């Protein structure tokens, strides 16, 4: 490793895991057609919201009989709507292997206080034993891609096709970058600011016919805030899934999401988006494989994320100095690269093990990932030199 700064720089330094980089070539002019100052309930507003839903279905290949709704409060709002509206009808298995999964566990166990909630956990870097999950007779709640651990489920084969319960999936860092098996999923949520680089505060809620049947046949024992209510008189409020949002959306954000979806279509749709994320992750992980000081936090390559790639420092001279030193080195790398304008927001999530987290979703360019790797080596060498000087 060299202490000389690399000559090549990423053209864009946005490697944050959310909000993520805008699509290549994005400018404010992309939003010129937004119906600003108009009601979202006006004809033009409803048409834009319906277009966003229709393009979502087209790009993600969502089955025709699944409902797609735009809901408030980003992915968090979408997941909370599902948990508070649908759980309690039968036992539920809660899976957690990173911070957001842990958050859903907290909601179900400590807030909803469900008595028949079984928690199945795994430490950062690994998946729980999916064979332990009863997807046939119980509901299951899980994240498809653990944003803060860089660990994803490899597929949905572990979910029973003849299940009686619901499979509720937080797919916020997976949608548009990984193949979701719709026939195995009943509730899917995500937010605009992840793989497509949209703006925050809006979430997507996708329901299978089985999920709709649960909503129409089950009334929770607890009161539901207006923002969570999806039924009226025992019937689904269909307007929610046709662009009649529960609360007022930002038409500027809607326009931005539409722009991102149209960009995705121009690339070739979902297949092209997945290929782009795969190429980005491969470029980063090829460098990791050749770099003795860094490793993927995901222990099994089959479960390694292609979007939120989480890395841990494994250099023996750093690790032997203890976790505080490891954390300081990781923080120093992220700070140095931000100061250089090379990479922004690449520190590990606050609840995750100390390290780095580099977004490799489809709006990131592979050449920028490759350019970043030399700077990572440079920053680590500088931090190592500081340790030596302080010794």
CSV table of C-alpha atoms in Angstrom, one decimal:
chain,number,residue,atom,x,y,z
A,1,UNK,CA,0.0,0.0,0.0
A,2,UNK,CA,1.2,3.5,-0.8
A,3,UNK,CA,0.9,6.8,1.1
A,4,UNK,CA,0.6,8.6,-2.2
A,5,UNK,CA,-3.0,9.7,-3.1
A,6,UNK,CA,-4.3,7.8,-6.1
A,7,UNK,CA,-4.6,9.7,-9.4
A,8,UNK,CA,-8.0,8.4,-10.4
A,9,UNK,CA,-11.0,9.6,-8.5
A,10,UNK,CA,-14.6,8.4,-8.5
A,11,UNK,CA,-16.7,10.7,-10.7
A,12,UNK,CA,-19.3,10.6,-8.0
A,13,UNK,CA,-18.6,10.2,-4.3
A,14,UNK,CA,-22.1,9.2,-3.3
A,15,UNK,CA,-21.8,5.7,-1.8
A,16,UNK,CA,-24.3,6.2,1.0
A,17,UNK,CA,-26.6,3.3,1.8
A,18,UNK,CA,-29.6,5.6,2.0
A,19,UNK,CA,-30.5,8.0,0.6
A,20,UNK,CA,-28.5,6.5,-2.2
A,21,UNK,CA,-26.9,8.0,-5.3
A,22,UNK,CA,-29.2,9.5,-7.9
A,23,UNK,CA,-29.3,7.8,-11.3
A,24,UNK,CA,-26.4,8.6,-13.6
A,25,UNK,CA,-27.1,11.8,-15.5
A,26,UNK,CA,-29.8,13.1,-13.1
A,27,UNK,CA,-30.4,16.8,-13.0
A,28,UNK,CA,-33.2,19.0,-11.6
A,29,UNK,CA,-34.6,19.3,-15.0
A,30,UNK,CA,-35.9,15.8,-14.7
A,31,UNK,CA,-38.5,17.2,-12.3
A,32,UNK,CA,-39.8,19.9,-14.6
A,33,UNK,CA,-43.1,18.0,-15.2
A,34,UNK,CA,-44.0,17.8,-11.5
A,35,UNK,CA,-47.5,19.3,-10.9
A,36,UNK,CA,-46.4,21.6,-8.2
A,37,UNK,CA,-49.0,23.7,-6.4
A,38,UNK,CA,-51.7,21.2,-7.5
A,39,UNK,CA,-53.7,18.8,-5.3
A,40,UNK,CA,-52.6,15.2,-5.3
A,41,UNK,CA,-56.4,14.5,-5.6
A,42,UNK,CA,-56.7,16.5,-8.8
A,43,UNK,CA,-56.8,14.6,-12.1
A,44,UNK,CA,-53.1,15.4,-12.9
A,45,UNK,CA,-52.0,14.3,-9.4
A,46,UNK,CA,-53.9,11.0,-9.4
A,47,UNK,CA,-52.5,10.3,-12.9
A,48,UNK,CA,-48.9,10.8,-11.6
A,49,UNK,CA,-49.5,8.5,-8.6
A,50,UNK,CA,-51.1,5.9,-10.8
A,51,UNK,CA,-48.2,6.0,-13.2
A,52,UNK,CA,-45.8,5.5,-10.4
A,53,UNK,CA,-47.7,2.4,-9.3
A,54,UNK,CA,-48.0,1.1,-12.8
A,55,UNK,CA,-44.3,1.6,-13.6
A,56,UNK,CA,-43.4,-0.1,-10.3
A,57,UNK,CA,-45.5,-3.2,-11.3
A,58,UNK,CA,-43.8,-3.2,-14.7
A,59,UNK,CA,-40.2,-2.9,-13.6
A,60,UNK,CA,-40.5,-5.3,-10.6
A,61,UNK,CA,-42.6,-7.8,-12.5
A,62,UNK,CA,-45.2,-7.7,-9.8
A,63,UNK,CA,-48.1,-10.2,-10.4
A,64,UNK,CA,-51.3,-8.6,-11.8
A,65,UNK,CA,-53.4,-9.7,-8.8
A,66,UNK,CA,-51.1,-8.0,-6.2
A,67,UNK,CA,-52.0,-4.6,-5.0
A,68,UNK,CA,-49.4,-1.8,-4.9
A,69,UNK,CA,-49.9,1.2,-2.7
A,70,UNK,CA,-47.9,4.4,-2.0
A,71,UNK,CA,-47.9,5.0,1.8
A,72,UNK,CA,-46.4,7.5,4.2
A,73,UNK,CA,-43.2,7.3,6.3
A,74,UNK,CA,-40.9,5.5,3.9
A,75,UNK,CA,-40.2,1.7,4.3
A,76,UNK,CA,-40.7,2.0,8.0
A,77,UNK,CA,-44.3,3.3,7.6
A,78,UNK,CA,-45.0,0.5,5.1
A,79,UNK,CA,-43.7,-2.2,7.5
A,80,UNK,CA,-45.5,-0.8,10.5
A,81,UNK,CA,-48.8,-0.7,8.5
A,82,UNK,CA,-48.5,-4.4,7.8
A,83,UNK,CA,-47.4,-5.4,11.3
A,84,UNK,CA,-50.1,-3.5,13.1
A,85,UNK,CA,-52.9,-4.4,10.7
A,86,UNK,CA,-52.2,-8.1,10.1
A,87,UNK,CA,-50.3,-9.7,12.9
A,88,UNK,CA,-52.1,-11.4,15.8
A,89,UNK,CA,-54.3,-13.7,13.7
A,90,UNK,CA,-51.8,-16.5,14.3
A,91,UNK,CA,-48.4,-17.1,15.7
A,92,UNK,CA,-45.5,-15.3,14.1
A,93,UNK,CA,-41.8,-16.1,13.6
A,94,UNK,CA,-39.6,-12.9,13.7
A,95,UNK,CA,-36.3,-13.1,12.0
A,96,UNK,CA,-33.4,-10.7,12.9
A,97,UNK,CA,-29.8,-10.6,11.9
A,98,UNK,CA,-29.3,-6.9,11.8
A,99,UNK,CA,-30.7,-3.6,13.2
A,100,UNK,CA,-33.8,-3.2,11.1
A,101,UNK,CA,-35.0,-6.8,11.8
A,102,UNK,CA,-34.3,-6.1,15.4
A,103,UNK,CA,-36.5,-3.1,15.2
A,104,UNK,CA,-39.4,-5.2,13.9
A,105,UNK,CA,-38.9,-7.6,16.8
A,106,UNK,CA,-39.1,-4.8,19.2
A,107,UNK,CA,-42.4,-3.6,17.7
A,108,UNK,CA,-44.0,-7.0,17.8
A,109,UNK,CA,-42.7,-8.1,21.2
A,110,UNK,CA,-42.6,-4.9,23.2
A,111,UNK,CA,-45.2,-2.7,21.5
A,112,UNK,CA,-47.9,-5.1,20.1
A,113,UNK,CA,-46.9,-7.5,22.9
A,114,UNK,CA,-47.9,-10.6,20.9
A,115,UNK,CA,-47.7,-13.6,23.2
A,116,UNK,CA,-47.1,-16.1,20.4
A,117,UNK,CA,-44.1,-14.4,18.8
A,118,UNK,CA,-41.0,-16.6,18.3
A,119,UNK,CA,-37.7,-14.7,17.8
A,120,UNK,CA,-35.1,-16.4,15.7
A,121,UNK,CA,-31.8,-14.4,15.6
A,122,UNK,CA,-28.3,-14.5,14.2
A,123,UNK,CA,-25.3,-12.3,14.8
A,124,UNK,CA,-24.1,-9.7,12.2
A,125,UNK,CA,-22.6,-11.5,9.2
A,126,UNK,CA,-24.7,-14.6,9.3
A,127,UNK,CA,-28.3,-15.7,8.7
A,128,UNK,CA,-30.5,-17.5,11.2
A,129,UNK,CA,-31.2,-21.1,10.5
A,130,UNK,CA,-34.0,-20.8,8.1
A,131,UNK,CA,-34.9,-24.4,8.6
A,132,UNK,CA,-36.2,-23.5,12.1
A,133,UNK,CA,-38.8,-21.1,10.6
A,134,UNK,CA,-42.3,-22.4,10.5
A,135,UNK,CA,-43.6,-20.7,7.3
A,136,UNK,CA,-46.5,-23.2,6.8
A,137,UNK,CA,-48.6,-22.6,9.9
A,138,UNK,CA,-47.2,-19.3,11.2
A,139,UNK,CA,-46.7,-15.8,9.9
A,140,UNK,CA,-43.1,-14.8,9.3
A,141,UNK,CA,-41.5,-11.3,9.3
A,142,UNK,CA,-38.0,-10.8,7.8
A,143,UNK,CA,-35.8,-8.5,5.9
A,144,UNK,CA,-34.8,-9.8,2.5
A,145,UNK,CA,-31.5,-7.9,2.5
A,146,UNK,CA,-30.1,-6.8,5.8
A,147,UNK,CA,-29.0,-3.2,5.0
A,148,UNK,CA,-26.8,-2.8,8.1
A,149,UNK,CA,-25.2,-6.3,7.9
A,150,UNK,CA,-24.8,-6.9,4.2
A,151,UNK,CA,-26.4,-10.3,4.6
A,152,UNK,CA,-29.4,-11.4,2.5
A,153,UNK,CA,-31.5,-14.5,2.1
A,154,UNK,CA,-30.2,-16.4,-1.0
A,155,UNK,CA,-33.7,-17.2,-2.2
A,156,UNK,CA,-37.3,-17.9,-0.9
A,157,UNK,CA,-37.0,-21.7,-1.1
A,158,UNK,CA,-37.4,-21.9,2.7
A,159,UNK,CA,-40.9,-20.4,2.5
A,160,UNK,CA,-43.6,-23.0,2.1
A,161,UNK,CA,-45.7,-22.8,-1.1
A,162,UNK,CA,-48.7,-24.2,0.8
A,163,UNK,CA,-48.4,-21.8,3.7
A,164,UNK,CA,-51.3,-20.9,5.8
A,165,UNK,CA,-49.7,-17.8,7.3
A,166,UNK,CA,-48.3,-14.7,5.7
A,167,UNK,CA,-44.7,-14.0,4.6
A,168,UNK,CA,-44.1,-10.3,5.4
A,169,UNK,CA,-40.9,-9.1,3.8
A,170,UNK,CA,-39.0,-5.8,4.3
A,171,UNK,CA,-37.3,-5.6,0.9
A,172,UNK,CA,-36.1,-2.0,1.1
A,173,UNK,CA,-32.5,-2.7,0.1
A,174,UNK,CA,-33.4,-5.6,-2.2
A,175,UNK,CA,-36.2,-4.3,-4.5
A,176,UNK,CA,-34.8,-3.4,-7.9
A,177,UNK,CA,-31.5,-5.1,-7.2
A,178,UNK,CA,-32.4,-8.7,-6.3
A,179,UNK,CA,-34.9,-11.2,-7.6
A,180,UNK,CA,-37.9,-11.4,-5.3
A,181,UNK,CA,-40.0,-14.6,-5.5
A,182,UNK,CA,-43.4,-13.0,-5.5
A,183,UNK,CA,-45.3,-16.4,-5.2
A,184,UNK,CA,-43.6,-16.8,-1.8
A,185,UNK,CA,-44.2,-13.3,-0.5
A,186,UNK,CA,-47.5,-11.8,0.8
A,187,UNK,CA,-46.4,-8.4,1.9
A,188,UNK,CA,-43.4,-6.6,0.4
A,189,UNK,CA,-42.2,-3.1,1.4
A,190,UNK,CA,-39.5,-0.8,0.2
A,191,UNK,CA,-38.7,2.9,-0.1
A,192,UNK,CA,-37.8,5.1,-3.0
A,193,UNK,CA,-34.4,6.3,-1.7
A,194,UNK,CA,-32.6,3.0,-2.0
A,195,UNK,CA,-31.8,1.1,-5.2
A,196,UNK,CA,-33.4,3.7,-7.5
A,197,UNK,CA,-31.9,6.7,-5.7
A,198,UNK,CA,-35.3,8.4,-5.2
A,199,UNK,CA,-36.2,10.9,-2.5
A,200,UNK,CA,-37.2,9.8,1.0
A,201,UNK,CA,-40.4,9.9,3.1
A,202,UNK,CA,-42.6,7.7,0.8
A,203,UNK,CA,-42.9,3.9,1.1
A,204,UNK,CA,-44.3,1.2,-1.1
A,205,UNK,CA,-46.6,-1.5,0.2
A,206,UNK,CA,-47.3,-4.5,-2.0
A,207,UNK,CA,-50.0,-7.1,-1.0
A,208,UNK,CA,-50.8,-10.5,-2.3
A,209,UNK,CA,-54.4,-11.7,-2.5
A,210,UNK,CA,-53.7,-13.7,0.7
A,211,UNK,CA,-52.7,-10.5,2.5
A,212,UNK,CA,-55.8,-8.7,1.3
A,213,UNK,CA,-57.9,-11.7,2.6
A,214,UNK,CA,-56.2,-11.3,6.0
A,215,UNK,CA,-57.0,-7.6,6.1
A,216,UNK,CA,-60.7,-8.2,5.2
A,217,UNK,CA,-61.2,-11.1,7.6
A,218,UNK,CA,-59.2,-10.1,10.7
A,219,UNK,CA,-59.6,-7.2,13.1
A,220,UNK,CA,-56.7,-6.5,15.5
A,221,UNK,CA,-57.3,-6.3,19.2
A,222,UNK,CA,-55.7,-2.9,19.4
A,223,UNK,CA,-56.8,0.4,17.9
A,224,UNK,CA,-55.2,1.5,14.6
A,225,UNK,CA,-54.2,5.1,13.9
A,226,UNK,CA,-55.7,6.5,10.7
A,227,UNK,CA,-52.4,6.4,9.0
A,228,UNK,CA,-52.4,2.6,9.3
A,229,UNK,CA,-56.0,1.8,8.3
A,230,UNK,CA,-56.4,-0.1,5.0
A,231,UNK,CA,-59.9,-1.3,5.3
A,232,UNK,CA,-63.3,0.2,5.9
A,233,UNK,CA,-66.4,-1.8,6.7
A,234,UNK,CA,-64.4,-5.0,6.4
A,235,UNK,CA,-63.3,-4.3,2.8
A,236,UNK,CA,-60.0,-3.1,1.5
A,237,UNK,CA,-59.8,0.6,0.6
A,238,UNK,CA,-59.0,0.0,-3.0
A,239,UNK,CA,-58.2,3.7,-3.6
A,240,UNK,CA,-55.0,3.4,-1.6
A,241,UNK,CA,-53.7,1.0,-4.3
A,242,UNK,CA,-54.8,3.2,-7.2
A,243,UNK,CA,-53.1,6.4,-6.2
A,244,UNK,CA,-55.4,7.8,-3.6
A,245,UNK,CA,-52.9,8.1,-0.8
A,246,UNK,CA,-53.7,8.1,2.9
A,247,UNK,CA,-51.9,11.4,3.4
A,248,UNK,CA,-50.5,14.1,1.1
A,249,UNK,CA,-47.5,13.0,-0.9
A,250,UNK,CA,-44.8,15.2,-2.3
A,251,UNK,CA,-45.5,15.5,-6.0
A,252,UNK,CA,-41.9,16.5,-6.5
A,253,UNK,CA,-40.8,13.2,-4.9
A,254,UNK,CA,-43.4,11.4,-7.0
A,255,UNK,CA,-42.0,12.9,-10.2
A,256,UNK,CA,-38.5,11.9,-9.1
A,257,UNK,CA,-39.5,8.3,-8.5
A,258,UNK,CA,-41.2,8.2,-11.9
A,259,UNK,CA,-38.0,9.5,-13.5
A,260,UNK,CA,-36.0,6.8,-11.8
A,261,UNK,CA,-38.5,4.1,-12.9
A,262,UNK,CA,-38.3,5.3,-16.5
A,263,UNK,CA,-34.5,5.3,-16.3
A,264,UNK,CA,-34.7,1.7,-15.1
A,265,UNK,CA,-36.9,0.8,-18.0
A,266,UNK,CA,-34.4,2.4,-20.4
A,267,UNK,CA,-31.7,0.2,-19.1
A,268,UNK,CA,-33.6,-3.0,-19.7
A,269,UNK,CA,-35.7,-3.3,-16.5
A,270,UNK,CA,-35.1,-5.5,-13.5
A,271,UNK,CA,-32.7,-7.8,-15.2
A,272,UNK,CA,-30.4,-4.9,-16.1
A,273,UNK,CA,-30.7,-3.3,-12.6
A,274,UNK,CA,-29.7,-6.6,-11.0
A,275,UNK,CA,-26.8,-7.0,-13.4
A,276,UNK,CA,-25.5,-3.5,-12.6
A,277,UNK,CA,-25.6,-4.1,-8.8
A,278,UNK,CA,-23.9,-7.5,-9.3
A,279,UNK,CA,-21.2,-5.9,-11.3
A,280,UNK,CA,-20.6,-3.2,-8.7
A,281,UNK,CA,-20.5,-5.7,-5.8
A,282,UNK,CA,-18.1,-7.9,-7.8
A,283,UNK,CA,-15.7,-5.0,-8.4
A,284,UNK,CA,-15.7,-4.2,-4.7
A,285,UNK,CA,-15.4,-7.8,-3.5
A,286,UNK,CA,-12.7,-8.7,-6.0
A,287,UNK,CA,-10.6,-6.0,-4.4
A,288,UNK,CA,-11.6,-7.3,-0.9
A,289,UNK,CA,-10.4,-10.8,-1.9
A,290,UNK,CA,-7.0,-9.3,-2.9
A,291,UNK,CA,-6.7,-7.0,0.2
A,292,UNK,CA,-5.4,-8.7,3.4
A,293,UNK,CA,-6.6,-5.9,5.7
A,294,UNK,CA,-10.3,-6.0,4.9
A,295,UNK,CA,-13.0,-8.7,4.6
A,296,UNK,CA,-16.7,-9.0,3.9
A,297,UNK,CA,-18.8,-9.0,7.1
A,298,UNK,CA,-21.1,-11.5,5.4
A,299,UNK,CA,-19.4,-14.9,6.1
A,300,UNK,CA,-21.1,-16.9,3.4
A,301,UNK,CA,-20.7,-15.6,-0.2
A,302,UNK,CA,-24.1,-17.1,-1.0
A,303,UNK,CA,-25.7,-14.7,1.4
A,304,UNK,CA,-23.6,-11.6,0.6
A,305,UNK,CA,-25.5,-8.5,-0.4
A,306,UNK,CA,-25.0,-6.9,-3.8
A,307,UNK,CA,-26.2,-3.5,-2.6
A,308,UNK,CA,-25.3,-2.7,1.0
A,309,UNK,CA,-21.8,-4.3,1.1
A,310,UNK,CA,-20.6,-4.3,4.7
A,311,UNK,CA,-16.8,-4.7,5.4
A,312,UNK,CA,-14.8,-5.4,8.5
A,313,UNK,CA,-11.2,-4.6,9.2
A,314,UNK,CA,-9.2,-7.8,9.8
A,315,UNK,CA,-5.6,-6.5,9.7
A,316,UNK,CA,-3.9,-8.4,12.6
A,317,UNK,CA,-1.9,-5.4,13.8
A,318,UNK,CA,-5.1,-3.3,14.1
A,319,UNK,CA,-7.4,-6.1,15.5
A,320,UNK,CA,-5.0,-7.0,18.2
A,321,UNK,CA,-5.2,-3.5,19.6
A,322,UNK,CA,-8.8,-4.0,20.4
A,323,UNK,CA,-12.3,-3.0,19.2
A,324,UNK,CA,-11.8,0.7,20.1
A,325,UNK,CA,-8.8,0.9,17.8
A,326,UNK,CA,-10.7,-1.0,15.0
A,327,UNK,CA,-13.5,1.5,15.3
A,328,UNK,CA,-11.2,4.5,15.3
A,329,UNK,CA,-9.4,3.2,12.1
A,330,UNK,CA,-12.7,2.6,10.4
A,331,UNK,CA,-14.0,6.1,11.4
A,332,UNK,CA,-10.7,7.6,10.3
A,333,UNK,CA,-11.0,6.0,6.8
A,334,UNK,CA,-14.5,7.3,6.3
A,335,UNK,CA,-13.6,10.8,7.5
A,336,UNK,CA,-10.5,11.0,5.3
A,337,UNK,CA,-12.4,9.9,2.2
A,338,UNK,CA,-15.2,12.4,2.9
A,339,UNK,CA,-12.6,15.2,3.3
A,340,UNK,CA,-11.1,14.3,0.0
A,341,UNK,CA,-14.5,14.3,-1.7
A,342,UNK,CA,-13.9,10.7,-2.7
A,343,UNK,CA,-16.6,8.8,-0.8
A,344,UNK,CA,-19.4,10.1,1.4
A,345,UNK,CA,-21.2,8.3,4.3
A,346,UNK,CA,-19.4,4.9,4.1
A,347,UNK,CA,-19.1,4.3,7.8
A,348,UNK,CA,-20.8,1.2,9.3
A,349,UNK,CA,-24.3,1.7,10.7
A,350,UNK,CA,-24.3,2.9,14.3
A,351,UNK,CA,-25.6,-0.4,15.7
A,352,UNK,CA,-23.4,-2.6,13.5
A,353,UNK,CA,-19.9,-3.8,14.2
A,354,UNK,CA,-17.3,-1.1,13.4
A,355,UNK,CA,-16.3,-1.1,9.7
A,356,UNK,CA,-17.3,0.3,6.4
A,357,UNK,CA,-20.5,0.1,4.3
A,358,UNK,CA,-20.4,0.8,0.6
A,359,UNK,CA,-23.5,1.0,-1.5
A,360,UNK,CA,-23.3,-0.9,-4.8
A,361,UNK,CA,-26.9,-0.5,-6.1
A,362,UNK,CA,-27.7,0.2,-9.7
A,363,UNK,CA,-27.4,4.0,-9.6
A,364,UNK,CA,-23.7,3.6,-8.7
A,365,UNK,CA,-21.2,3.2,-11.6
A,366,UNK,CA,-18.8,0.3,-11.6
A,367,UNK,CA,-15.9,2.5,-12.6
A,368,UNK,CA,-16.5,4.6,-9.6
A,369,UNK,CA,-16.4,1.5,-7.3
A,370,UNK,CA,-13.1,0.5,-8.9
A,371,UNK,CA,-11.6,4.0,-8.4
A,372,UNK,CA,-12.7,4.0,-4.8
A,373,UNK,CA,-10.8,0.8,-3.9
A,374,UNK,CA,-7.4,2.4,-4.4
A,375,UNK,CA,-8.5,5.3,-2.1
A,376,UNK,CA,-9.6,2.8,0.5
A,377,UNK,CA,-6.1,1.3,0.5
A,378,UNK,CA,-4.6,4.8,0.7
A,379,UNK,CA,-6.8,5.8,3.7
A,380,UNK,CA,-6.1,2.6,5.5
A,381,UNK,CA,-2.3,3.1,5.0
A,382,UNK,CA,-2.6,6.6,6.5
A,383,UNK,CA,-4.5,5.3,9.5
A,384,UNK,CA,-2.0,2.5,10.0
A,385,UNK,CA,0.8,5.1,9.9
A,386,UNK,CA,-0.9,7.1,12.6
A,387,UNK,CA,-1.0,4.0,14.8
A,388,UNK,CA,2.7,3.3,14.3
A,389,UNK,CA,3.6,6.9,15.1
A,390,UNK,CA,1.5,6.8,18.3
A,391,UNK,CA,3.1,3.6,19.5
